[in-house]
Tab-separated table of C-alpha atoms in Angstrom:
chain	number	residue	atom	x	y	z
A	1	MET	CA	-13.762	-12.923	1.090
A	2	ASN	CA	-10.722	-15.117	0.425
A	3	LEU	CA	-7.886	-14.404	2.872
A	4	VAL	CA	-4.374	-15.067	1.594
A	5	ILE	CA	-2.469	-13.698	4.614
A	6	GLU	CA	-3.493	-13.934	8.271
A	7	VAL	CA	-1.377	-12.533	11.092
A	8	VAL	CA	-2.427	-12.813	14.745
A	9	ASP	CA	-0.603	-11.232	17.713
A	10	LEU	CA	2.810	-11.054	16.036
A	11	HIS	CA	5.784	-10.167	18.266
A	12	LYS	CA	9.467	-9.738	17.428
A	13	SER	CA	12.180	-8.166	19.590
A	14	TYR	CA	15.893	-7.540	19.143
A	15	GLY	CA	17.274	-7.502	22.654
A	16	PRO	CA	15.398	-4.754	24.535
A	17	ILE	CA	13.943	-3.288	21.314
A	18	ARG	CA	10.384	-4.374	20.452
A	19	ALA	CA	10.387	-4.137	16.671
A	20	VAL	CA	6.906	-5.672	16.339
A	21	ASP	CA	4.652	-5.466	19.371
A	22	GLY	CA	1.556	-7.640	19.024
A	23	ILE	CA	0.062	-6.758	15.648
A	24	SER	CA	-2.771	-8.536	13.827
A	25	PHE	CA	-4.123	-8.071	10.299
A	26	GLN	CA	-5.469	-9.897	7.252
A	27	VAL	CA	-4.874	-9.486	3.523
A	28	GLU	CA	-7.535	-10.372	0.960
A	29	GLU	CA	-6.918	-12.030	-2.382
A	30	GLY	CA	-6.407	-9.579	-5.252
A	31	GLU	CA	-5.868	-6.430	-3.204
A	32	ILE	CA	-2.925	-4.086	-2.851
A	33	PHE	CA	-2.302	-3.996	0.883
A	34	GLY	CA	0.064	-1.357	2.204
A	35	MET	CA	1.951	-1.046	5.453
A	36	VAL	CA	3.191	2.496	5.989
A	37	GLY	CA	5.162	4.342	8.604
A	38	PRO	CA	8.554	5.881	9.285
A	39	ASN	CA	11.830	3.984	9.134
A	40	GLY	CA	12.243	1.864	12.240
A	41	ALA	CA	8.495	1.455	12.757
A	42	GLY	CA	8.589	-2.329	12.253
A	43	LYS	CA	7.470	-2.613	8.624
A	44	THR	CA	10.414	-4.612	7.283
A	45	THR	CA	10.512	-6.939	10.300
A	46	THR	CA	6.799	-7.651	9.841
A	47	ILE	CA	7.041	-8.397	6.130
A	48	GLU	CA	10.133	-10.591	6.655
A	49	CYS	CA	8.264	-12.616	9.297
A	50	VAL	CA	5.334	-13.066	6.905
A	51	GLU	CA	7.682	-14.102	4.082
A	52	GLY	CA	9.344	-16.672	6.321
A	53	LEU	CA	12.725	-14.909	6.239
A	54	ARG	CA	12.648	-14.093	9.952
A	55	ARG	CA	11.243	-16.149	12.817
A	56	PRO	CA	8.871	-14.252	15.137
A	57	ASP	CA	9.102	-14.569	18.905
A	58	ARG	CA	5.426	-15.483	19.034
A	59	GLY	CA	2.219	-15.150	17.069
A	60	ILE	CA	0.386	-16.963	14.276
A	61	ILE	CA	1.121	-16.409	10.575
A	62	ARG	CA	-0.631	-18.075	7.666
A	63	VAL	CA	0.276	-17.400	4.025
A	64	LEU	CA	-2.021	-19.094	1.497
A	65	GLY	CA	-3.101	-21.302	4.391
A	66	LEU	CA	0.480	-22.400	5.075
A	67	ASP	CA	2.955	-21.745	7.879
A	68	PRO	CA	5.774	-19.731	6.228
A	69	HIS	CA	8.360	-21.273	8.575
A	70	ARG	CA	7.359	-24.922	8.828
A	71	GLN	CA	6.273	-25.055	5.174
A	72	ARG	CA	8.875	-22.630	3.892
A	73	TYR	CA	9.657	-24.406	0.615
A	74	GLU	CA	6.020	-24.671	-0.443
A	75	VAL	CA	5.372	-21.010	0.411
A	76	ARG	CA	8.466	-19.839	-1.514
A	77	GLN	CA	7.199	-21.600	-4.634
A	78	ARG	CA	3.975	-19.549	-4.489
A	79	ILE	CA	5.145	-16.059	-3.510
A	80	GLY	CA	7.468	-13.459	-5.012
A	81	ILE	CA	9.758	-11.259	-2.921
A	82	GLN	CA	11.454	-7.952	-3.685
A	83	LEU	CA	13.668	-7.150	-0.711
A	84	GLN	CA	14.404	-3.657	0.585
A	85	GLU	CA	18.130	-4.318	0.210
A	86	ALA	CA	19.566	-6.967	-2.089
A	87	SER	CA	22.508	-7.513	-4.381
A	88	LEU	CA	23.852	-10.006	-6.867
A	89	PRO	CA	27.345	-10.922	-8.097
A	90	ARG	CA	28.677	-7.933	-10.001
A	91	ARG	CA	29.846	-9.868	-13.070
A	92	LEU	CA	26.704	-11.869	-13.676
A	93	LYS	CA	24.855	-10.850	-16.827
A	94	VAL	CA	21.131	-10.141	-16.774
A	95	TRP	CA	20.283	-13.204	-18.874
A	96	GLU	CA	22.442	-15.384	-16.604
A	97	ILE	CA	20.609	-14.072	-13.531
A	98	MET	CA	17.187	-14.819	-15.014
A	99	ASP	CA	18.267	-18.263	-16.192
A	100	LEU	CA	19.763	-19.113	-12.803
A	101	PHE	CA	16.749	-17.999	-10.772
A	102	SER	CA	14.290	-19.784	-13.077
A	103	SER	CA	16.011	-23.045	-12.112
A	104	PHE	CA	15.014	-22.505	-8.465
A	105	TYR	CA	11.280	-23.034	-9.124
A	106	ARG	CA	9.159	-26.017	-10.069
A	107	ARG	CA	7.456	-23.806	-12.601
A	108	HIS	CA	8.275	-20.403	-14.015
A	109	VAL	CA	7.125	-18.025	-16.724
A	110	GLU	CA	9.117	-17.194	-19.843
A	111	TRP	CA	11.550	-14.580	-18.670
A	112	LEU	CA	12.251	-12.783	-21.973
A	113	PRO	CA	8.726	-11.237	-22.102
A	114	LEU	CA	9.091	-10.420	-18.403
A	115	LEU	CA	12.289	-8.465	-19.066
A	116	GLU	CA	10.570	-6.695	-21.937
A	117	GLN	CA	7.722	-5.688	-19.643
A	118	MET	CA	10.296	-4.244	-17.233
A	119	GLY	CA	12.074	-2.347	-20.002
A	120	LEU	CA	15.219	-4.486	-19.666
A	121	ASN	CA	15.153	-6.454	-22.925
A	122	ASP	CA	18.100	-4.412	-24.230
A	123	LYS	CA	20.150	-5.275	-21.121
A	124	LEU	CA	20.379	-9.034	-21.620
A	125	ASN	CA	24.177	-9.017	-21.893
A	126	ALA	CA	24.746	-6.192	-19.407
A	127	TYR	CA	26.562	-7.001	-16.184
A	128	PHE	CA	24.635	-6.445	-12.949
A	129	GLU	CA	27.179	-3.870	-11.821
A	130	SER	CA	26.487	-1.730	-14.907
A	131	LEU	CA	22.753	-1.336	-14.228
A	132	SER	CA	21.380	1.900	-12.827
A	133	GLY	CA	19.515	1.947	-9.522
A	134	GLY	CA	16.137	1.966	-11.271
A	135	GLN	CA	17.161	-0.867	-13.593
A	136	LYS	CA	18.275	-2.982	-10.643
A	137	ARG	CA	14.899	-2.378	-8.960
A	138	ARG	CA	13.091	-3.493	-12.114
A	139	LEU	CA	15.324	-6.566	-12.366
A	140	PHE	CA	14.479	-7.560	-8.796
A	141	ILE	CA	10.766	-7.139	-9.570
A	142	ALA	CA	11.234	-9.397	-12.620
A	143	LEU	CA	12.854	-11.997	-10.355
A	144	ALA	CA	9.947	-11.674	-7.900
A	145	LEU	CA	7.504	-12.423	-10.747
A	146	LEU	CA	9.525	-15.236	-12.316
A	147	ASN	CA	7.578	-18.046	-10.627
A	148	ASP	CA	4.166	-16.497	-11.473
A	149	PRO	CA	3.472	-15.939	-7.741
A	150	GLU	CA	0.062	-15.613	-6.133
A	151	ILE	CA	1.354	-12.950	-3.709
A	152	VAL	CA	4.066	-10.388	-4.456
A	153	PHE	CA	5.901	-8.716	-1.565
A	154	LEU	CA	7.455	-5.313	-2.300
A	155	ASP	CA	9.511	-3.777	0.514
A	156	GLU	CA	10.299	-0.042	0.174
A	157	LEU	CA	10.046	-0.391	-3.591
A	158	THR	CA	10.704	3.248	-4.542
A	159	THR	CA	13.063	4.458	-1.818
A	160	GLY	CA	15.812	6.561	-3.376
A	161	LEU	CA	14.184	6.811	-6.804
A	162	ASP	CA	13.455	10.107	-8.541
A	163	PRO	CA	9.782	11.145	-9.029
A	164	GLN	CA	9.641	9.931	-12.648
A	165	ALA	CA	11.043	6.491	-11.787
A	166	ARG	CA	8.748	6.281	-8.755
A	167	ARG	CA	5.648	6.808	-10.871
A	168	ALA	CA	6.862	4.211	-13.367
A	169	MET	CA	7.108	1.757	-10.470
A	170	TRP	CA	3.559	2.636	-9.422
A	171	ASP	CA	2.354	1.705	-12.900
A	172	LEU	CA	4.169	-1.632	-12.607
A	173	VAL	CA	2.458	-2.373	-9.289
A	174	ARG	CA	-0.945	-1.664	-10.845
A	175	GLU	CA	-0.100	-3.989	-13.757
A	176	ILE	CA	0.852	-6.761	-11.315
A	177	ARG	CA	-2.492	-6.456	-9.526
A	178	ALA	CA	-4.353	-6.293	-12.858
A	179	LYS	CA	-3.046	-9.815	-13.550
A	180	GLY	CA	-4.952	-11.079	-10.508
A	181	LYS	CA	-2.097	-11.133	-8.035
A	182	THR	CA	-2.145	-9.906	-4.450
A	183	VAL	CA	0.416	-7.209	-3.595
A	184	PHE	CA	1.764	-6.549	-0.102
A	185	LEU	CA	3.923	-3.449	-0.060
A	186	THR	CA	5.665	-1.452	2.630
A	187	THR	CA	6.624	2.197	2.236
A	188	HIS	CA	7.281	5.324	4.245
A	189	TYR	CA	5.877	7.472	1.421
A	190	MET	CA	2.301	8.321	2.379
A	191	GLU	CA	1.459	9.557	-1.129
A	192	GLU	CA	2.531	6.212	-2.553
A	193	ALA	CA	0.198	4.299	-0.253
A	194	GLU	CA	-2.661	6.712	-0.906
A	195	ARG	CA	-2.315	6.349	-4.692
A	196	LEU	CA	-1.814	2.560	-4.831
A	197	CYS	CA	-3.368	0.740	-1.900
A	198	ASP	CA	-6.855	-0.682	-1.422
A	199	ARG	CA	-6.218	-0.799	2.337
A	200	VAL	CA	-3.461	0.665	4.475
A	201	ALA	CA	-2.105	-0.261	7.897
A	202	ILE	CA	-0.272	2.578	9.640
A	203	ILE	CA	2.419	1.149	11.889
A	204	ASP	CA	4.492	3.053	14.431
A	205	ARG	CA	6.806	1.750	17.163
A	206	GLY	CA	5.817	-1.819	16.331
A	207	LYS	CA	2.052	-1.324	16.632
A	208	ILE	CA	-0.713	-0.878	14.074
A	209	ILE	CA	-2.366	2.401	15.004
A	210	ALA	CA	-4.889	2.484	12.139
A	211	LEU	CA	-6.053	0.140	9.360
A	212	ASP	CA	-8.637	0.939	6.682
A	213	ARG	CA	-9.086	2.146	3.125
A	214	PRO	CA	-7.099	5.366	2.518
A	215	GLU	CA	-10.228	7.413	1.884
A	216	ASN	CA	-11.824	6.134	5.092
A	217	LEU	CA	-8.731	6.956	7.132
A	218	ILE	CA	-8.711	10.486	5.726
A	219	ARG	CA	-12.452	10.918	6.239
A	220	SER	CA	-12.248	9.693	9.836
A	221	LEU	CA	-9.702	12.399	10.584
A	222	GLY	CA	-12.328	15.076	10.049
A	223	ALA	CA	-9.530	17.390	8.937
A	224	GLU	CA	-10.157	20.754	7.368
A	225	GLN	CA	-9.657	21.405	3.679
A	226	ARG	CA	-7.399	24.281	2.697
A	227	VAL	CA	-7.814	26.879	-0.039
A	228	VAL	CA	-4.668	28.960	-0.547
A	229	PHE	CA	-4.439	32.083	-2.724
A	230	ASN	CA	-2.671	35.419	-2.960
A	231	THR	CA	-4.301	38.823	-2.769
A	232	SER	CA	-3.198	42.324	-1.816
A	233	GLU	CA	-6.671	43.207	-0.548
A	234	SER	CA	-7.971	42.900	3.002
A	235	VAL	CA	-10.416	39.989	2.790
A	236	GLU	CA	-10.331	38.225	6.142
A	237	GLU	CA	-13.602	39.570	7.552
A	238	LYS	CA	-15.430	39.202	4.241
A	239	LEU	CA	-14.409	35.555	3.849
A	240	ARG	CA	-15.972	34.601	7.183
A	241	GLN	CA	-19.355	34.944	5.422
A	242	VAL	CA	-18.589	32.032	3.062
A	243	PRO	CA	-20.417	28.800	4.038
A	244	GLY	CA	-18.044	26.147	5.359
A	245	VAL	CA	-15.186	28.508	6.307
A	246	VAL	CA	-13.831	27.677	9.766
A	247	ARG	CA	-10.786	29.920	10.118
A	248	ILE	CA	-8.448	32.115	8.096
A	249	GLU	CA	-4.708	32.741	8.251
A	250	ARG	CA	-2.678	35.390	6.449
A	251	ILE	CA	1.069	35.525	5.742
A	252	GLY	CA	1.907	38.613	3.705
A	253	GLU	CA	-0.173	38.409	0.535
A	254	ARG	CA	-0.897	34.706	0.986
A	255	VAL	CA	-4.287	33.819	2.473
A	256	ILE	CA	-5.047	30.320	3.816
A	257	VAL	CA	-8.721	29.487	4.249
A	258	TYR	CA	-9.562	26.404	6.341
A	259	GLY	CA	-12.995	24.849	6.051
A	260	GLN	CA	-15.175	21.805	5.509
A	261	GLY	CA	-17.867	20.711	3.082
A	262	ASP	CA	-18.065	19.452	-0.492
A	263	ARG	CA	-18.780	22.941	-1.851
A	264	LEU	CA	-16.114	24.893	0.015
A	265	LEU	CA	-13.991	25.588	-3.081
A	266	SER	CA	-16.851	26.573	-5.372
A	267	GLU	CA	-18.491	28.747	-2.703
A	268	LEU	CA	-15.207	30.533	-2.066
A	269	ILE	CA	-14.435	31.178	-5.737
A	270	ASN	CA	-17.985	32.442	-6.373
A	271	PHE	CA	-17.670	34.812	-3.420
A	272	LEU	CA	-14.309	36.189	-4.576
A	273	GLU	CA	-15.603	36.797	-8.101
A	274	LYS	CA	-18.873	38.417	-6.994
A	275	ALA	CA	-16.997	40.652	-4.552
A	276	ARG	CA	-14.595	41.611	-7.389
A	277	ILE	CA	-11.588	40.653	-5.255
A	278	ASN	CA	-8.366	40.382	-7.256
A	279	PHE	CA	-6.599	37.082	-6.463
A	280	TRP	CA	-3.999	34.773	-8.053
A	281	ASP	CA	-2.160	31.452	-7.532
A	282	LEU	CA	-5.212	29.745	-6.018
A	283	ARG	CA	-4.886	26.085	-5.085
A	284	PHE	CA	-7.017	23.587	-3.194
A	285	GLU	CA	-5.396	21.237	-0.658
A	286	GLN	CA	-7.271	18.235	0.686
A	287	PRO	CA	-6.328	16.223	3.792
A	288	SER	CA	-3.954	13.335	3.068
A	289	LEU	CA	-2.668	10.168	4.709
A	290	GLU	CA	0.237	12.184	6.037
A	291	ASP	CA	-2.259	14.399	7.882
A	292	VAL	CA	-3.746	11.221	9.367
A	293	PHE	CA	-0.292	10.013	10.429
A	294	LEU	CA	0.578	13.322	12.085
A	295	ALA	CA	-2.774	13.447	13.848
A	296	LEU	CA	-2.304	9.916	15.207
A	297	THR	CA	1.353	10.188	16.236
A	298	GLY	CA	1.947	13.913	16.660
A	299	ARG	CA	5.341	13.501	14.973
A	300	GLU	CA	6.854	14.315	11.599
A	301	MET	CA	7.683	11.480	9.219
A	302	ARG	CA	11.243	10.222	9.672
A	303	ASP	CA	13.416	9.278	6.698
């Protein structure tokens, strides 16, 4: 196991507010590591401390074996950063931006193929102010990859994007990892972390309250699966005979069956068909990272 990020007992306060309250974690080479939680949980402060953009009150941070504060220049040459909020001069053209930023690094990749990968090759002469929100996000990712970094930091990458643009960004993150790079991303979208991340740290009120692979976090919850369908028939008592069924709720014609076991869905469908029960709009709902978050904090996600 090759560790590229090590954080031990990290603290950061703003006056009386403890933004980060003694967290520790490690990131392995080549993984997509996610830090999730609601806004204000401490995600951005943590990632900015790791990047060397913000000085912690105390704690130990190592990035590629280096101190991101004392060895800031060396670290910056080896990492790429996409900030949660960033802007550029309105009247700079895309090609001017790429040319300017390439001059900041000892080495850099050819930026024309990078723009093509991001779907921006037809925007070379476009002013920054004329780009859409999604295009600006892709431009900032291109800038984060310009120095061929070993670690790429993505902070709230898809906030404010529509579902189609969000999934396009997910594909880009997978492509970045496929090239052998380590990705550290923060998000408050649980689905995003569940789809992308090899491991996830759930942070709330400045503390890590869980850290594991998404599937392990969900499995540890021991939550019930849900099978939802509509029927006009009275089926509650009959369904209690199905193996794995724990409880049943009914709201009008909608029936919600809660249960556990790998065969819950197939057992339930077989029972309904054998009993000649007329049903429609059946769907299967598995526990998710959001269920884990709610179970751990007892609170709804905050935007």
